Amino acid sequence: MCKGGILKDEEWNLQIKERATILLLGTKEEVPQQPSEPVKFIEDMNEIEMATALELPAGLTNLGNTCYLNATLQCLHAVPELRSALDSFRVDNADDDSLTITWGLKFLFKQMERGRTITPIILFQTFHRAFLQFSQTGENGTYRQQDANECWSELLKMLQRKLPAIDNTESADSKEQIKKYSSFIEQYFGGAFEVKMSCSESPEEEPTVGKENFLQLSCFISPEVKYMLSGLKSKMKETLVKFSESLGRDANYTRSFSFNNGINDIYNRKKNVTADYFIISI
């Protein structure tokens, strides 16, 4: 046995007994050099440095119970195709709410790309002028809490009027596909139901089949609904009363919904179908 210690490169005086077992540790490459700048761990970073390292999106200042608006804006900003469409948006001659809202979103998203904390005051004022119901204040003068889903729906309506469908490929098939969309919002956020209406009291009556477009799916919470999927399924069938031509009186009907396009495409990877964005209102 040899006394433990560090064996230096120029050390030749170590006495080693015959048949001794020697274990060599290390590498033949050069010893790594100490970094010129010390490594900074996440525990040592401030909020701005941490947000930059984690590539977190820019934050939006709460202007007084405006979390509903900020959350909606962050969701919209997370869609890269929408950011690209807004970047290409050019002002037309019309002077209406949809124009000012769309331009305000474009300006805000540009700010969010450059800064870490943004105060969306311009869009906030524009939004209140366009939708007076969101500018209501309480007794102490502060803005009232509002519904984020209503805010989302109103903003999508504005964008739907101004942003046309886009074509990201050069294929002829894609260009023909684009023609069926009236706007960017319908192209990326929309879907279609196939709706079947059948008379529950007269199986002989021929069911009617139609199509309904949607921009969001509803998931209503109830004691029976414990999972989002079950909540979505519960809205895929409903009953109503309407006049039956075959029976000559009012009768019970069942409306059944199935996806004509959209969510089914998410699972259709083998056909190279790109899933769009689906908004679920809970």
Short mmCIF file of C-alpha atoms in Angstrom, two decimals:
data_model
loop_
_atom_site.label_atom_id
_atom_site.label_comp_id
_atom_site.label_asym_id
_atom_site.label_seq_id
_atom_site.Cartn_x
_atom_site.Cartn_y
_atom_site.Cartn_z
CA MET A 1 0.00 0.00 0.00
CA CYS A 2 1.13 3.54 -0.74
CA LYS A 3 0.28 6.54 1.30
CA GLY A 4 -2.61 8.46 -0.26
CA GLY A 5 -1.91 11.73 -1.96
CA ILE A 6 -1.77 13.57 -5.25
CA LEU A 7 0.77 12.19 -7.72
CA LYS A 8 2.17 15.09 -9.70
CA ASP A 9 3.37 14.82 -13.30
CA GLU A 10 7.03 15.22 -12.29
CA GLU A 11 6.86 12.84 -9.30
CA TRP A 12 9.31 9.89 -9.66
CA ASN A 13 10.29 9.18 -6.07
CA LEU A 14 7.28 7.06 -5.13
CA GLN A 15 8.37 3.61 -3.88
CA ILE A 16 6.16 0.90 -5.40
CA LYS A 17 6.43 -2.68 -4.22
CA GLU A 18 6.72 -5.56 -6.67
CA ARG A 19 3.40 -7.00 -7.92
CA ALA A 20 1.48 -4.01 -6.56
CA THR A 21 -1.90 -3.29 -8.23
CA ILE A 22 -2.15 0.23 -9.56
CA LEU A 23 -5.44 1.93 -10.56
CA LEU A 24 -5.03 4.84 -12.94
CA LEU A 25 -7.70 7.56 -12.90
CA GLY A 26 -7.94 10.50 -15.27
CA THR A 27 -7.80 11.23 -18.94
CA LYS A 28 -5.10 11.62 -21.51
CA GLU A 29 -6.60 14.89 -22.77
CA GLU A 30 -5.60 18.24 -21.39
CA VAL A 31 -7.14 19.35 -18.15
CA PRO A 32 -10.18 21.59 -18.87
CA GLN A 33 -9.50 25.25 -18.36
CA GLN A 34 -11.51 27.25 -15.89
CA PRO A 35 -14.24 29.26 -17.70
CA SER A 36 -13.43 32.92 -18.23
CA GLU A 37 -16.82 33.86 -16.77
CA PRO A 38 -18.07 32.09 -13.65
CA VAL A 39 -21.09 29.83 -14.10
CA LYS A 40 -24.27 31.49 -12.86
CA PHE A 41 -26.84 29.16 -11.39
CA ILE A 42 -30.58 29.83 -11.52
CA GLU A 43 -30.65 30.28 -7.74
CA ASP A 44 -28.36 33.30 -8.14
CA MET A 45 -30.41 35.02 -10.86
CA ASN A 46 -32.86 37.88 -10.41
CA GLU A 47 -36.34 37.82 -11.99
CA ILE A 48 -35.27 39.45 -15.26
CA GLU A 49 -32.25 37.16 -15.71
CA MET A 50 -34.37 34.11 -14.89
CA ALA A 51 -37.06 35.09 -17.42
CA THR A 52 -34.39 35.54 -20.10
CA ALA A 53 -32.72 32.20 -19.33
CA LEU A 54 -36.02 30.32 -19.32
CA GLU A 55 -37.26 32.21 -22.41
CA LEU A 56 -40.43 33.26 -20.62
CA PRO A 57 -42.83 35.56 -22.52
CA ALA A 58 -43.05 39.21 -21.62
CA GLY A 59 -45.32 40.04 -18.72
CA LEU A 60 -48.31 42.40 -18.89
CA THR A 61 -49.04 44.92 -16.16
CA ASN A 62 -52.41 44.61 -14.42
CA LEU A 63 -54.21 47.92 -14.86
CA GLY A 64 -56.85 47.17 -12.23
CA ASN A 65 -58.82 43.91 -12.48
CA THR A 66 -57.58 43.45 -16.06
CA CYS A 67 -56.23 39.94 -15.53
CA TYR A 68 -58.98 38.62 -17.85
CA LEU A 69 -57.62 40.78 -20.69
CA ASN A 70 -53.96 40.02 -19.95
CA ALA A 71 -54.62 36.26 -19.88
CA THR A 72 -56.44 36.48 -23.22
CA LEU A 73 -53.61 38.49 -24.78
CA GLN A 74 -50.99 36.01 -23.54
CA CYS A 75 -52.96 33.12 -25.11
CA LEU A 76 -53.16 34.94 -28.43
CA HIS A 77 -49.48 35.88 -28.32
CA ALA A 78 -48.57 32.20 -27.85
CA VAL A 79 -49.79 31.42 -31.41
CA PRO A 80 -46.83 31.97 -33.79
CA GLU A 81 -49.05 31.94 -36.90
CA LEU A 82 -51.14 34.78 -35.44
CA ARG A 83 -48.03 36.82 -34.65
CA SER A 84 -46.89 36.34 -38.25
CA ALA A 85 -50.31 37.32 -39.64
CA LEU A 86 -50.39 40.47 -37.51
CA ASP A 87 -46.86 41.33 -38.59
CA SER A 88 -48.03 41.25 -42.22
CA PHE A 89 -51.19 43.25 -41.47
CA ARG A 90 -51.45 46.59 -43.25
CA VAL A 91 -53.92 49.35 -42.41
CA ASP A 92 -56.75 49.80 -44.90
CA ASN A 93 -58.89 52.89 -45.42
CA ALA A 94 -61.63 51.74 -43.07
CA ASP A 95 -61.79 53.37 -39.66
CA ASP A 96 -63.67 51.03 -37.36
CA ASP A 97 -63.23 49.11 -34.12
CA SER A 98 -61.92 45.98 -35.82
CA LEU A 99 -59.13 48.01 -37.45
CA THR A 100 -58.03 49.74 -34.24
CA ILE A 101 -58.15 46.49 -32.24
CA THR A 102 -56.14 44.59 -34.86
CA TRP A 103 -53.58 47.38 -35.16
CA GLY A 104 -53.40 47.63 -31.36
CA LEU A 105 -52.65 43.91 -31.08
CA LYS A 106 -49.94 44.19 -33.72
CA PHE A 107 -48.31 47.07 -31.84
CA LEU A 108 -48.55 45.28 -28.48
CA PHE A 109 -47.07 42.02 -29.78
CA LYS A 110 -44.13 43.98 -31.21
CA GLN A 111 -43.57 45.48 -27.76
CA MET A 112 -43.73 42.04 -26.15
CA GLU A 113 -40.94 40.82 -28.43
CA ARG A 114 -38.64 43.61 -27.25
CA GLY A 115 -39.42 44.07 -23.56
CA ARG A 116 -39.88 41.98 -20.43
CA THR A 117 -42.76 43.85 -18.77
CA ILE A 118 -45.28 45.73 -20.90
CA THR A 119 -48.10 48.06 -19.85
CA PRO A 120 -50.82 47.50 -22.50
CA ILE A 121 -52.38 50.93 -22.00
CA ILE A 122 -52.99 51.71 -25.70
CA LEU A 123 -54.77 48.43 -26.43
CA PHE A 124 -56.58 48.71 -23.09
CA GLN A 125 -58.07 52.09 -24.01
CA THR A 126 -58.88 50.92 -27.53
CA PHE A 127 -60.57 47.82 -26.14
CA HIS A 128 -62.74 49.89 -23.79
CA ARG A 129 -63.82 52.23 -26.58
CA ALA A 130 -64.83 49.28 -28.74
CA PHE A 131 -66.58 47.33 -25.96
CA LEU A 132 -68.16 49.63 -23.40
CA GLN A 133 -69.36 46.73 -21.24
CA PHE A 134 -65.76 46.06 -20.21
CA SER A 135 -65.24 49.64 -18.99
CA GLN A 136 -67.73 49.39 -16.13
CA THR A 137 -66.42 50.52 -12.76
CA GLY A 138 -67.44 49.79 -9.19
CA GLU A 139 -68.38 52.14 -6.37
CA ASN A 140 -64.74 52.93 -5.60
CA GLY A 141 -63.96 53.72 -9.24
CA THR A 142 -61.97 50.57 -10.00
CA TYR A 143 -62.76 48.44 -13.02
CA ARG A 144 -65.03 45.47 -12.46
CA GLN A 145 -63.97 41.86 -12.95
CA GLN A 146 -64.92 40.60 -16.41
CA ASP A 147 -65.28 37.25 -18.14
CA ALA A 148 -62.15 36.12 -19.99
CA ASN A 149 -64.12 33.96 -22.42
CA GLU A 150 -66.30 36.91 -23.43
CA CYS A 151 -63.15 38.98 -23.93
CA TRP A 152 -61.64 36.21 -26.07
CA SER A 153 -64.77 35.95 -28.23
CA GLU A 154 -64.92 39.70 -28.86
CA LEU A 155 -61.25 39.91 -29.84
CA LEU A 156 -61.59 36.96 -32.22
CA LYS A 157 -64.56 38.64 -33.90
CA MET A 158 -62.45 41.74 -34.52
CA LEU A 159 -59.54 39.72 -35.92
CA GLN A 160 -61.91 37.65 -38.03
CA ARG A 161 -62.91 40.79 -39.94
CA LYS A 162 -59.39 41.98 -40.71
CA LEU A 163 -57.02 39.01 -41.02
CA PRO A 164 -57.42 36.99 -44.24
CA ALA A 165 -56.52 33.32 -44.53
CA ILE A 166 -52.83 32.73 -45.19
CA ASP A 167 -50.92 30.29 -47.36
CA ASN A 168 -47.63 29.01 -45.98
CA THR A 169 -46.84 26.64 -48.86
CA GLU A 170 -46.46 26.86 -52.63
CA SER A 171 -48.51 23.77 -53.49
CA ALA A 172 -51.61 24.12 -55.66
CA ASP A 173 -53.57 21.85 -53.30
CA SER A 174 -52.88 24.21 -50.42
CA LYS A 175 -54.02 27.25 -52.41
CA GLU A 176 -57.32 25.55 -53.22
CA GLN A 177 -57.69 24.61 -49.57
CA ILE A 178 -57.16 28.23 -48.49
CA LYS A 179 -60.10 29.42 -50.61
CA LYS A 180 -62.62 27.70 -48.35
CA TYR A 181 -61.63 29.87 -45.37
CA SER A 182 -63.05 33.35 -45.01
CA SER A 183 -60.42 34.50 -42.51
CA PHE A 184 -57.29 33.57 -40.60
CA ILE A 185 -59.37 32.94 -37.45
CA GLU A 186 -61.58 30.42 -39.22
CA GLN A 187 -58.50 28.79 -40.74
CA TYR A 188 -56.58 28.26 -37.49
CA PHE A 189 -59.18 28.37 -34.73
CA GLY A 190 -62.29 27.05 -36.47
CA GLY A 191 -63.80 23.64 -36.93
CA ALA A 192 -67.03 22.11 -38.16
CA PHE A 193 -69.65 19.84 -36.67
CA GLU A 194 -71.71 17.39 -38.64
CA VAL A 195 -75.13 17.68 -37.01
CA LYS A 196 -77.67 14.87 -37.25
CA MET A 197 -81.27 15.59 -36.21
CA SER A 198 -83.50 12.56 -35.64
CA CYS A 199 -87.00 12.19 -34.22
CA SER A 200 -86.97 10.16 -31.01
CA GLU A 201 -90.69 9.31 -31.31
CA SER A 202 -90.71 8.31 -34.97
CA PRO A 203 -87.76 6.12 -36.04
CA GLU A 204 -89.24 5.94 -39.55
CA GLU A 205 -88.76 9.67 -40.07
CA GLU A 206 -85.68 10.38 -42.17
CA PRO A 207 -82.96 12.15 -40.12
CA THR A 208 -81.63 15.45 -41.38
CA VAL A 209 -77.90 16.09 -41.58
CA GLY A 210 -76.30 19.52 -41.62
CA LYS A 211 -73.09 21.36 -40.82
CA GLU A 212 -72.30 23.91 -38.11
CA ASN A 213 -69.07 25.86 -37.76
CA PHE A 214 -67.52 26.61 -34.37
CA LEU A 215 -64.64 28.65 -32.96
CA GLN A 216 -64.56 27.08 -29.51
CA LEU A 217 -65.76 24.01 -27.65
CA SER A 218 -67.76 24.26 -24.42
CA CYS A 219 -67.11 22.11 -21.38
CA PHE A 220 -69.71 22.74 -18.69
CA ILE A 221 -68.83 21.77 -15.13
CA SER A 222 -71.44 19.77 -13.20
CA PRO A 223 -71.44 17.18 -10.38
CA GLU A 224 -71.33 14.45 -13.03
CA VAL A 225 -68.40 15.96 -14.93
CA LYS A 226 -65.02 15.12 -13.40
CA TYR A 227 -62.87 15.17 -16.52
CA MET A 228 -62.66 17.56 -19.45
CA LEU A 229 -63.30 14.79 -22.00
CA SER A 230 -66.55 13.75 -20.32
CA GLY A 231 -67.62 17.41 -20.24
CA LEU A 232 -67.00 17.73 -23.98
CA LYS A 233 -68.85 14.50 -24.72
CA SER A 234 -71.87 15.64 -22.73
CA LYS A 235 -72.40 18.48 -25.23
CA MET A 236 -72.24 16.19 -28.25
CA LYS A 237 -75.86 15.19 -27.87
CA GLU A 238 -78.89 17.26 -26.88
CA THR A 239 -82.66 16.94 -26.95
CA LEU A 240 -85.25 19.48 -28.07
CA VAL A 241 -88.92 19.71 -28.99
CA LYS A 242 -89.98 20.72 -32.49
CA PHE A 243 -92.82 20.13 -34.90
CA SER A 244 -92.72 16.76 -36.67
CA GLU A 245 -94.09 16.64 -40.22
CA SER A 246 -94.59 12.88 -40.05
CA LEU A 247 -96.49 12.95 -36.75
CA GLY A 248 -98.28 16.25 -37.32
CA ARG A 249 -97.44 17.50 -33.81
CA ASP A 250 -94.57 18.57 -31.59
CA ALA A 251 -92.19 15.72 -30.80
CA ASN A 252 -88.87 15.08 -29.08
CA TYR A 253 -85.79 15.25 -31.28
CA THR A 254 -82.16 14.37 -30.67
CA ARG A 255 -79.32 16.44 -32.10
CA SER A 256 -76.05 14.51 -32.37
CA PHE A 257 -72.76 16.26 -33.10
CA SER A 258 -69.66 14.73 -34.64
CA PHE A 259 -66.51 16.44 -35.85
CA ASN A 260 -66.57 17.09 -39.57
CA ASN A 261 -62.97 18.32 -39.33
CA GLY A 262 -60.74 19.63 -36.61
CA ILE A 263 -60.15 17.61 -33.47
CA ASN A 264 -60.15 14.33 -35.34
CA ASP A 265 -57.19 15.71 -37.31
CA ILE A 266 -55.08 15.86 -34.16
CA TYR A 267 -54.92 12.09 -34.15
CA ASN A 268 -54.49 11.88 -37.93
CA ARG A 269 -50.70 12.18 -37.91
CA LYS A 270 -50.20 9.38 -40.44
CA LYS A 271 -51.90 11.56 -43.06
CA ASN A 272 -49.63 14.51 -42.27
CA VAL A 273 -52.52 16.62 -41.06
CA THR A 274 -51.48 19.65 -39.02
CA ALA A 275 -53.61 20.21 -35.95
CA ASP A 276 -54.89 23.74 -35.46
CA TYR A 277 -55.73 25.48 -32.18
CA PHE A 278 -58.83 24.45 -30.28
CA ILE A 279 -60.27 26.66 -27.57
CA ILE A 280 -62.15 24.96 -24.77
CA SER A 281 -64.41 27.16 -22.65
CA ILE A 282 -64.84 25.79 -19.11
#
